Short mmCIF file of C-alpha atoms and ligand atoms in Angstrom, two decimals:
data_model
loop_
_atom_site.label_atom_id
_atom_site.label_comp_id
_atom_site.label_asym_id
_atom_site.label_seq_id
_atom_site.Cartn_x
_atom_site.Cartn_y
_atom_site.Cartn_z
CA UNK A 13 0.14 0.09 -0.14
CA UNK A 14 1.46 3.32 -1.04
CA UNK A 15 0.56 7.01 -0.86
CA UNK A 16 -0.25 8.22 -4.05
CA UNK A 17 -0.43 12.09 -4.72
CA UNK A 18 -2.20 12.79 -7.90
CA UNK A 19 -1.77 16.40 -9.39
CA UNK A 20 -4.56 17.13 -11.76
CA UNK A 21 -4.25 20.22 -14.39
CA UNK A 22 -6.70 21.81 -16.90
CA UNK A 23 -7.41 19.43 -19.65
CA UNK A 24 -10.18 17.52 -21.04
CA UNK A 25 -7.70 14.20 -20.07
CA UNK A 26 -8.75 15.00 -16.55
CA UNK A 27 -11.91 12.58 -16.97
CA UNK A 28 -9.08 9.82 -17.08
CA UNK A 29 -7.57 11.12 -13.80
CA UNK A 30 -10.84 9.64 -12.17
CA UNK A 31 -9.91 6.24 -13.74
CA UNK A 32 -6.49 6.57 -11.98
CA UNK A 33 -7.73 7.84 -8.64
CA UNK A 34 -10.40 5.03 -8.40
CA UNK A 35 -8.04 2.05 -9.60
CA UNK A 36 -5.32 3.02 -7.23
CA UNK A 37 -7.99 3.39 -4.46
CA UNK A 38 -9.50 -0.11 -5.33
CA UNK A 39 -5.91 -1.46 -5.25
CA UNK A 40 -5.36 -0.81 -1.79
CA UNK A 41 -3.45 2.71 -2.28
CA UNK A 42 -4.13 5.84 -0.41
CA UNK A 43 -4.83 8.55 -3.29
CA UNK A 44 -4.78 12.40 -2.52
CA UNK A 45 -5.69 14.75 -5.24
CA UNK A 46 -4.31 18.19 -5.83
CA UNK A 47 -6.10 20.27 -8.60
CA UNK A 48 -5.22 23.51 -10.27
CA UNK A 49 -7.94 26.18 -10.85
CA UNK A 50 -8.36 24.89 -14.38
CA UNK A 51 -8.76 21.42 -13.25
CA UNK A 52 -11.68 22.37 -11.55
CA UNK A 53 -13.43 23.35 -14.45
CA UNK A 54 -13.13 19.95 -15.78
CA UNK A 55 -13.52 17.55 -12.77
CA UNK A 56 -14.99 18.86 -9.43
CA UNK A 57 -13.25 18.26 -6.45
CA UNK A 58 -16.08 16.44 -4.80
CA UNK A 59 -15.69 13.64 -7.67
CA UNK A 60 -12.14 12.98 -6.56
CA UNK A 61 -12.97 13.07 -2.70
CA UNK A 62 -15.79 10.52 -3.52
CA UNK A 63 -13.56 8.42 -5.51
CA UNK A 64 -10.58 8.42 -2.94
CA UNK A 65 -12.30 9.15 0.44
CA UNK A 66 -9.28 11.78 1.10
CA UNK A 67 -9.63 15.44 1.08
CA UNK A 68 -9.11 17.22 -2.60
CA UNK A 69 -6.59 20.17 -2.21
CA UNK A 70 -7.65 23.06 -4.27
CA UNK A 71 -6.22 26.11 -2.65
CA UNK A 72 -3.32 27.26 -0.72
CA UNK A 73 -5.09 29.11 1.96
CA UNK A 74 -8.26 27.29 3.14
CA UNK A 75 -10.39 28.98 5.72
CA UNK A 76 -10.31 25.99 7.78
CA UNK A 77 -8.65 22.68 8.09
CA UNK A 78 -8.80 20.63 4.85
CA UNK A 79 -8.46 17.15 6.70
CA UNK A 80 -10.78 17.12 9.85
CA UNK A 81 -8.66 16.57 12.85
CA UNK A 82 -5.46 18.06 11.55
CA UNK A 83 -5.00 21.12 13.72
CA UNK A 84 -6.39 18.84 16.74
CA UNK A 85 -3.63 16.31 16.18
CA UNK A 86 -0.98 19.11 16.05
CA UNK A 87 -2.14 22.29 17.40
CA UNK A 88 0.99 24.07 16.20
CA UNK A 89 0.47 23.33 12.40
CA UNK A 90 -1.60 25.99 10.72
CA UNK A 91 -4.12 24.71 8.09
CA UNK A 92 -2.24 26.57 5.61
CA UNK A 93 0.83 24.10 5.30
CA UNK A 94 -0.82 21.22 3.59
CA UNK A 95 1.50 21.47 0.67
CA UNK A 96 4.35 20.56 2.92
CA UNK A 97 2.38 17.88 4.82
CA UNK A 98 1.18 16.21 1.59
CA UNK A 99 4.66 16.32 0.21
CA UNK A 100 5.99 14.64 3.18
CA UNK A 101 3.32 11.93 3.18
CA UNK A 102 3.75 10.87 -0.61
CA UNK A 103 5.35 7.87 -1.77
CA UNK A 104 5.01 8.85 -5.41
CA UNK A 105 3.58 12.02 -7.00
CA UNK A 106 2.05 11.82 -10.54
CA UNK A 107 0.87 14.63 -12.43
CA UNK A 108 -1.65 13.55 -15.10
CA UNK A 109 -2.70 15.48 -17.03
CA UNK A 110 0.07 17.66 -17.07
CA UNK A 111 -0.75 20.87 -19.09
CA UNK A 112 1.91 23.20 -20.93
CA UNK A 113 1.44 25.51 -18.33
CA UNK A 114 2.33 23.40 -15.19
CA UNK A 115 5.29 21.82 -16.89
CA UNK A 116 6.56 25.44 -17.69
CA UNK A 117 5.90 26.21 -13.94
CA UNK A 118 7.65 23.10 -12.58
CA UNK A 119 10.48 23.90 -14.94
CA UNK A 120 10.72 27.40 -13.56
CA UNK A 121 10.61 26.26 -9.92
CA UNK A 122 7.50 28.25 -9.31
CA UNK A 123 5.30 27.66 -6.43
CA UNK A 124 2.45 30.01 -7.27
CA UNK A 125 -0.82 27.62 -6.66
CA UNK A 126 -1.06 24.60 -4.14
CA UNK A 127 0.00 22.34 -6.73
CA UNK A 128 3.19 23.60 -7.63
CA UNK A 129 3.96 24.53 -4.12
CA UNK A 130 3.39 20.76 -3.10
CA UNK A 131 5.73 19.54 -6.13
CA UNK A 132 8.49 22.13 -4.88
CA UNK A 133 8.15 20.69 -1.48
CA UNK A 134 8.27 17.00 -2.67
CA UNK A 135 11.55 14.87 -2.60
CA UNK A 136 10.64 11.29 -3.99
CA UNK A 137 10.01 9.71 -7.13
CA UNK A 138 7.58 11.51 -9.54
CA UNK A 139 6.05 11.01 -13.02
CA UNK A 140 4.56 13.60 -15.37
CA UNK A 141 2.19 12.64 -17.82
CA UNK A 142 1.77 15.48 -20.65
CA UNK A 143 -1.52 16.07 -22.28
CA UNK A 144 -2.29 19.08 -24.88
CA UNK A 145 -2.58 20.31 -28.40
CA UNK A 146 0.12 18.59 -30.35
CA UNK A 147 1.48 22.20 -31.56
CA UNK A 148 1.52 23.20 -28.00
CA UNK A 149 3.67 19.82 -27.11
CA UNK A 150 5.86 20.19 -30.13
CA UNK A 151 6.94 24.03 -29.39
CA UNK A 152 10.39 24.34 -28.34
CA UNK A 153 9.36 25.93 -25.25
CA UNK A 154 7.61 23.14 -23.98
CA UNK A 155 10.26 20.70 -25.18
CA UNK A 156 12.84 22.88 -23.33
CA UNK A 157 10.69 22.55 -20.25
CA UNK A 158 10.41 19.03 -20.43
CA UNK A 159 14.09 18.71 -20.93
CA UNK A 160 14.44 20.75 -17.77
CA UNK A 161 12.08 18.63 -15.91
CA UNK A 162 13.76 15.50 -16.96
CA UNK A 163 17.06 16.91 -15.37
CA UNK A 164 15.22 17.85 -12.19
CA UNK A 165 14.44 14.06 -11.57
CA UNK A 166 10.99 14.00 -13.43
CA UNK A 167 10.05 10.66 -15.53
CA UNK A 168 8.10 12.05 -18.49
CA UNK A 169 5.44 9.70 -20.04
CA UNK A 170 5.37 10.73 -23.79
CA UNK A 171 1.82 11.30 -24.72
CA UNK A 172 0.45 9.16 -27.24
CA UNK A 173 -0.53 9.88 -30.86
CA UNK A 174 -4.07 10.28 -32.27
CA UNK A 175 -7.29 12.44 -32.47
CA UNK A 176 -6.83 15.23 -30.08
CA UNK A 177 -10.07 17.17 -28.61
CA UNK A 178 -9.21 20.07 -30.51
CA UNK A 179 -9.63 18.53 -33.74
CA UNK A 180 -5.82 18.27 -34.59
CA UNK A 181 -4.09 14.91 -34.83
CA UNK A 182 -0.69 14.05 -33.65
CA UNK A 183 1.18 13.54 -30.43
CA UNK A 184 -0.71 15.11 -27.22
CA UNK A 185 -2.94 12.51 -25.96
CA UNK A 186 -2.55 11.65 -22.24
CA UNK A 187 -1.38 7.86 -22.04
CA UNK A 188 -4.21 5.52 -21.06
CA UNK A 189 -4.63 4.77 -17.25
CA UNK A 190 -3.20 1.11 -17.70
CA UNK A 191 0.34 2.88 -18.81
CA UNK A 192 0.35 5.26 -16.19
CA UNK A 193 -0.34 2.69 -13.48
CA UNK A 194 2.34 0.55 -15.00
CA UNK A 195 4.75 3.58 -14.94
CA UNK A 196 3.85 4.26 -11.26
CA UNK A 197 4.16 0.63 -10.22
CA UNK A 198 7.61 0.61 -11.52
CA UNK A 199 8.72 3.79 -9.53
CA UNK A 200 7.15 2.23 -6.50
CA UNK A 201 8.78 -0.95 -7.37
CA UNK A 202 12.23 0.58 -7.40
CA UNK A 203 13.13 1.02 -10.82
CA UNK A 204 12.16 3.23 -13.50
CA UNK A 205 11.96 2.30 -16.97
CA UNK A 206 15.64 2.71 -17.63
CA UNK A 207 16.47 0.45 -15.03
CA UNK A 208 17.81 3.37 -12.88
CA UNK A 209 16.85 3.05 -9.25
CA UNK A 210 13.68 5.72 -8.55
CA UNK A 211 12.43 4.58 -5.08
CA UNK A 212 15.65 3.36 -4.05
CA UNK A 213 17.57 6.77 -4.27
CA UNK A 214 20.31 5.76 -1.77
CA UNK A 215 21.41 2.48 -3.96
CA UNK A 216 25.12 2.38 -4.16
CA UNK A 217 25.59 4.50 -1.09
CA UNK A 218 27.08 3.44 2.26
CA UNK A 219 24.95 5.02 5.25
CA UNK A 220 26.63 4.96 8.78
CA UNK A 221 24.50 5.44 11.70
CA UNK A 222 24.76 5.73 15.41
CA UNK A 223 22.06 5.15 17.89
CA UNK A 224 21.23 4.28 21.49
CA UNK A 225 22.84 5.22 24.80
CA UNK A 226 26.38 4.34 25.89
CA UNK A 227 26.90 2.86 29.28
CA UNK A 228 30.02 4.03 31.13
CA UNK A 229 30.84 1.36 34.21
CA UNK A 230 31.71 2.31 37.76
CA UNK A 231 32.36 -0.87 38.81
CA UNK A 232 31.30 -4.51 37.70
CA UNK A 233 27.70 -3.70 39.00
CA UNK A 234 27.07 -0.15 38.00
CA UNK A 235 27.22 2.22 34.97
CA UNK A 236 26.30 5.69 33.96
CA UNK A 237 23.74 6.17 31.06
CA UNK A 238 21.09 8.22 29.56
CA UNK A 239 17.25 7.31 28.93
CA UNK A 240 17.89 7.06 24.83
CA UNK A 241 15.91 3.96 23.39
CA UNK A 242 17.80 3.89 20.19
CA UNK A 243 14.30 4.45 18.36
CA UNK A 244 15.40 7.74 16.22
CA UNK A 245 18.68 5.95 15.04
CA UNK A 246 16.95 2.61 14.21
CA UNK A 247 14.36 4.11 11.95
CA UNK A 248 17.24 6.26 10.12
CA UNK A 249 19.09 2.93 9.82
CA UNK A 250 15.84 0.85 8.52
CA UNK A 251 14.84 3.81 6.26
CA UNK A 252 18.25 4.14 4.75
CA UNK A 253 18.04 0.24 3.95
CA UNK A 254 14.49 0.41 2.41
CA UNK A 255 16.04 3.56 0.20
CA UNK A 256 18.57 1.22 -0.95
CA UNK A 257 21.71 1.87 0.86
CA UNK A 258 24.46 -0.51 2.36
CA UNK A 259 23.83 0.28 6.11
CA UNK A 260 26.18 0.19 8.98
CA UNK A 261 24.47 0.58 12.50
CA UNK A 262 26.70 1.23 15.45
CA UNK A 263 24.30 0.74 18.56
CA UNK A 264 24.67 1.11 22.04
CA UNK A 265 22.70 -1.27 24.30
CA UNK A 266 18.98 -1.24 23.24
CA UNK A 267 16.07 -3.33 23.45
CA UNK A 268 15.17 -3.07 19.85
CA UNK A 269 15.54 -5.96 16.92
CA UNK A 270 18.25 -5.03 14.28
CA UNK A 271 16.46 -3.44 11.30
CA UNK A 272 16.12 -5.91 8.17
CA UNK A 273 19.20 -5.74 5.93
CA UNK A 274 21.35 -3.67 8.15
CA UNK A 275 24.71 -4.40 9.65
CA UNK A 276 24.82 -3.77 13.33
CA UNK A 277 27.75 -3.40 15.30
CA UNK A 278 26.96 -3.65 18.96
CA UNK A 279 28.83 -1.40 21.70
CA UNK A 280 28.73 -0.77 25.03
CA UNK A 281 30.94 2.56 25.95
CA UNK A 282 31.71 5.79 24.09
CA UNK A 283 35.05 4.42 23.41
CA UNK A 284 33.78 1.19 21.86
CA UNK A 285 31.35 3.37 20.02
CA UNK A 286 34.32 5.61 18.77
CA UNK A 287 36.42 2.66 17.66
CA UNK A 288 33.35 1.23 15.64
CA UNK A 289 32.87 4.46 13.75
CA UNK A 290 36.43 4.87 13.27
CA UNK A 291 36.34 1.51 11.33
CA UNK A 292 33.49 2.33 9.26
CA UNK A 293 33.53 6.13 8.64
CA UNK A 294 36.23 6.76 5.98
CA UNK A 295 33.84 4.45 3.44
CA UNK A 296 30.53 6.27 4.57
CA UNK A 297 28.93 8.23 2.10
CA UNK A 298 26.27 9.72 4.61
CA UNK A 299 26.64 9.54 8.39
CA UNK A 300 24.00 10.16 10.87
CA UNK A 301 24.77 10.38 14.36
CA UNK A 302 21.89 9.89 16.42
CA UNK A 303 23.46 8.29 19.50
CA UNK A 304 23.18 9.85 23.04
CA UNK A 305 26.94 9.56 23.60
CA UNK A 306 27.99 9.57 27.37
CA UNK A 307 30.27 12.78 27.53
CA UNK A 308 31.98 11.60 30.44
CA UNK A 309 33.35 8.36 31.99
CA UNK A 310 34.57 7.33 35.26
CA UNK A 311 38.30 7.97 35.48
CA UNK A 312 39.20 4.66 37.36
CA UNK A 313 36.82 2.01 36.98
CA UNK A 314 36.50 -0.32 40.05
CA UNK A 315 37.65 -3.84 39.51
CA UNK A 316 35.31 -4.96 42.26
CA UNK A 317 31.93 -3.79 43.60
CA UNK A 318 32.36 -0.36 45.34
CA UNK A 319 30.92 -0.75 48.86
CA UNK A 320 29.00 1.60 50.81
CA UNK A 321 31.60 1.37 53.72
CA UNK A 322 29.70 3.79 56.28
CA UNK A 323 30.20 6.67 53.88
CA UNK A 324 27.46 9.58 53.65
CA UNK A 325 29.02 10.91 50.23
CA UNK A 326 31.36 9.90 47.90
CA UNK A 327 32.87 11.60 44.74
CA UNK A 328 33.46 10.11 41.41
CA UNK A 329 35.83 11.55 39.08
CA UNK A 330 34.72 11.72 35.64
CA UNK A 331 37.12 12.23 32.55
CA UNK A 332 35.67 13.46 29.27
CA UNK A 333 35.25 10.94 26.21
CA UNK A 334 36.09 11.39 22.75
CA UNK A 335 33.48 13.61 20.67
CA UNK A 336 32.67 11.20 17.79
CA UNK A 337 30.74 13.53 15.65
CA UNK A 338 33.39 16.20 16.35
CA UNK A 339 36.05 13.83 15.04
CA UNK A 340 33.90 12.69 12.34
CA UNK A 341 33.68 16.45 11.21
CA UNK A 342 37.29 16.96 11.34
CA UNK A 343 38.15 13.84 9.11
CA UNK A 344 35.43 13.90 6.62
CA UNK A 345 36.50 14.07 2.88
CA UNK A 346 36.42 17.95 1.63
CA UNK A 347 35.40 17.25 -1.60
CA UNK A 348 31.58 17.25 -0.40
CA UNK A 349 31.18 13.46 -1.13
CA UNK A 350 30.77 12.53 2.62
CA UNK A 351 27.89 13.99 4.15
CA UNK A 352 27.48 14.38 8.15
CA UNK A 353 24.46 14.83 10.13
CA UNK A 354 24.46 15.27 13.89
CA UNK A 355 21.42 15.29 16.52
CA UNK A 356 21.10 17.66 19.36
CA UNK A 357 18.73 17.06 22.37
CA UNK A 358 18.48 20.14 24.23
CA UNK A 359 16.11 21.27 27.24
CA UNK A 360 16.73 24.93 26.57
CA UNK A 361 18.02 27.47 24.15
CA UNK A 362 17.43 24.76 21.43
CA UNK A 363 18.48 26.71 18.34
CA UNK A 364 21.37 28.48 19.70
CA UNK A 365 22.82 25.27 21.11
CA UNK A 366 22.14 23.41 17.74
CA UNK A 367 23.60 26.07 15.63
CA UNK A 368 26.90 25.96 18.01
CA UNK A 369 27.02 22.19 17.35
CA UNK A 370 26.46 22.54 13.79
CA UNK A 371 29.24 25.00 13.48
CA UNK A 372 31.79 23.40 15.86
CA UNK A 373 31.35 19.92 14.83
CA UNK A 374 31.44 20.71 11.14
CA UNK A 375 28.23 19.16 10.34
CA UNK A 376 26.15 19.47 6.97
CA UNK A 377 22.94 19.11 8.82
CA UNK A 378 21.96 19.28 12.29
CA UNK A 379 18.69 17.95 13.68
CA UNK A 380 17.68 19.71 16.69
CA UNK A 381 14.70 18.62 19.19
CA UNK A 382 13.49 19.68 22.50
CA UNK A 383 12.95 16.98 25.29
CA UNK A 384 10.29 18.91 26.84
CA UNK A 385 8.20 19.50 23.60
CA UNK A 386 5.18 17.06 23.34
CA UNK A 387 5.77 14.22 21.09
CA UNK A 388 9.73 14.84 20.82
CA UNK A 389 12.40 13.35 22.93
CA UNK A 390 13.36 9.77 24.16
CA UNK A 391 10.73 6.55 24.01
CA UNK A 392 8.67 8.40 21.55
CA UNK A 393 7.45 6.95 18.28
CA UNK A 394 7.30 10.57 17.01
CA UNK A 395 9.67 13.69 16.74
CA UNK A 396 9.22 17.22 16.37
CA UNK A 397 12.47 18.88 14.95
CA UNK A 398 14.27 22.01 13.61
CA UNK A 399 16.55 21.01 10.56
CA UNK A 400 19.91 23.28 10.57
CA UNK A 401 22.15 23.70 7.62
CA UNK A 402 25.02 25.73 7.37
CA UNK A 403 24.06 29.17 5.45
CA UNK A 404 26.37 30.09 2.61
CA UNK A 405 25.85 33.65 2.82
CA UNK A 406 26.35 33.82 6.62
CA UNK A 407 28.54 31.10 8.35
CA UNK A 408 27.48 32.30 11.82
CA UNK A 409 23.44 32.22 10.97
CA UNK A 410 22.21 28.82 9.85
CA UNK A 411 19.24 28.18 7.69
CA UNK A 412 16.62 26.50 9.70
CA UNK A 413 13.59 24.81 9.02
CA UNK A 414 10.96 23.79 11.43
CA UNK A 415 9.36 20.35 10.29
CA UNK A 416 6.06 19.18 11.43
CA UNK A 417 5.58 16.37 14.18
CA UNK A 418 5.93 13.55 12.56
CA UNK A 419 6.68 9.82 13.19
CA UNK A 420 10.21 8.78 13.26
CA UNK A 421 9.99 6.57 10.31
CA UNK A 422 8.56 9.23 8.09
CA UNK A 423 11.19 11.80 9.57
CA UNK A 424 13.99 9.21 9.15
CA UNK A 425 13.03 9.09 5.21
CA UNK A 426 12.87 12.47 4.65
CA UNK A 427 16.16 13.30 6.36
CA UNK A 428 18.07 10.89 4.30
CA UNK A 429 16.55 12.17 1.00
CA UNK A 430 17.62 15.36 2.07
CA UNK A 431 21.37 14.24 3.05
CA UNK A 432 21.59 12.55 -0.23
CA UNK A 433 20.45 15.75 -2.09
CA UNK A 434 23.27 17.79 -0.08
CA UNK A 435 25.53 15.11 -1.55
CA UNK A 436 24.57 16.33 -4.99
N1 LIG B 503 28.02 13.11 20.05
C1 LIG B 503 29.21 12.40 19.84
N2 LIG B 503 30.10 11.98 20.62
C2 LIG B 503 30.00 12.43 22.05
C3 LIG B 503 28.78 13.61 22.33
C4 LIG B 503 28.04 13.42 21.20
O1 LIG B 503 29.28 11.67 18.43
N3 LIG B 503 31.07 12.15 22.99
C5 LIG B 503 27.26 13.46 19.05
C6 LIG B 503 25.88 12.87 19.30
O2 LIG B 503 25.70 11.65 18.54
C7 LIG B 503 24.80 13.83 18.77
C8 LIG B 503 25.48 15.27 18.65
O3 LIG B 503 27.29 15.06 19.18
O4 LIG B 503 24.86 13.83 17.32
C9 LIG B 503 25.20 16.09 19.76
O5 LIG B 503 25.18 15.41 20.83
P1 LIG B 503 24.66 16.15 22.27
O6 LIG B 503 24.82 15.06 23.44
O7 LIG B 503 23.64 16.74 22.13
O8 LIG B 503 25.68 17.36 22.73
P2 LIG B 503 26.97 17.62 23.08
O9 LIG B 503 27.87 17.73 21.89
O10 LIG B 503 27.40 16.31 23.92
O11 LIG B 503 26.87 18.66 24.10
P3 LIG B 503 26.26 19.04 25.36
O12 LIG B 503 26.22 17.57 26.22
O13 LIG B 503 26.83 20.06 26.12
O14 LIG B 503 24.74 19.37 24.89
#
């Protein structure tokens, strides 16, 4: 079952989009339609909503939440960011029919209505199905724009030849729904028509992930640790494998099963984790450090259980552990082929602290979350994060995006696609 986002633009071929919406829904996919204003002249939103059981998006700024309960589920989310939510929600994006106008707007990177805004925010596999008059299709401007769309990662289904609604004959008919459905199945199945990877954009890459807490022993019985459960790092490792990467997960002690297809290296202390990362790092294309590493360890671990011995207090001398992320930041290749992402869990001054870590540890991205935010932090299945990246204009002021509350799996996928894009 996949989340299919179907963009519909103004063309008589929009009636075929009803078949697409209906077929995919019957096949068990969840289909959400985004219509342009011109598309609404051909098929009403009510038709699509009735076929899919999902809200049909038509306007950028709805007066009330388009999905009942959206605001209740996340009071911080205004109703006007559906385009970002839909883009994160979708597994595949199809624009069928795609008019000459929307193709031009996509090629120009415009975001002047809800469909093009959604498209600009979307990062997964995408299919364009042009449908228009033959002369409009053959026009060099349209052909140039289609070339740009291909370069931007769109799979383009060439229109079929035949009688067109305008009376002309030639190329311009939208392909039949069966052909579009086959192309979408191929995109979801991991290959596009040319055998390249479409839903496995990380194929060929090595992703290194750290996860979980570390444990620093005091004596054979006791240790210092933290509340990390490893959920975020494990979600990143699982998503990286699902997106086609070879994955090494260096994990502190957690109660989670190894994600399928992931090579897990189990460690206990920060120094063990440092050694395991040191082994794998040079070969990693993308490194995500989600572990909650103990900053300090006990200077001298007692060989025997420490006894109370009638003491009212005792002092432990702690020494600092290696900062693994900072080490990786210093040792990453300088040609931009190795991407480094850290996490920061804070209880105060979230953005200032995170910006400091982004810069001092030479990260390409830093994901910041506040332990005190509802839905964020240890042991939850969701996370609410701010994503920081260095700004080219001003090294001291990073670029900051605030992402919606989302489950850790969706967040992991989105992060990895961003990191892969940073790698260029
Ligand atoms: N990290 C690391 N090695 C350490 C400490 C932290 O690799 N010894 C990594 C974490 O995996 C995380 C990032 O650095 O990706 C930030 O960790 P965090 O604990 O938030 O920050 P610290 O650098 O330890 O700073 P502080 O504890 O003062 O907030």
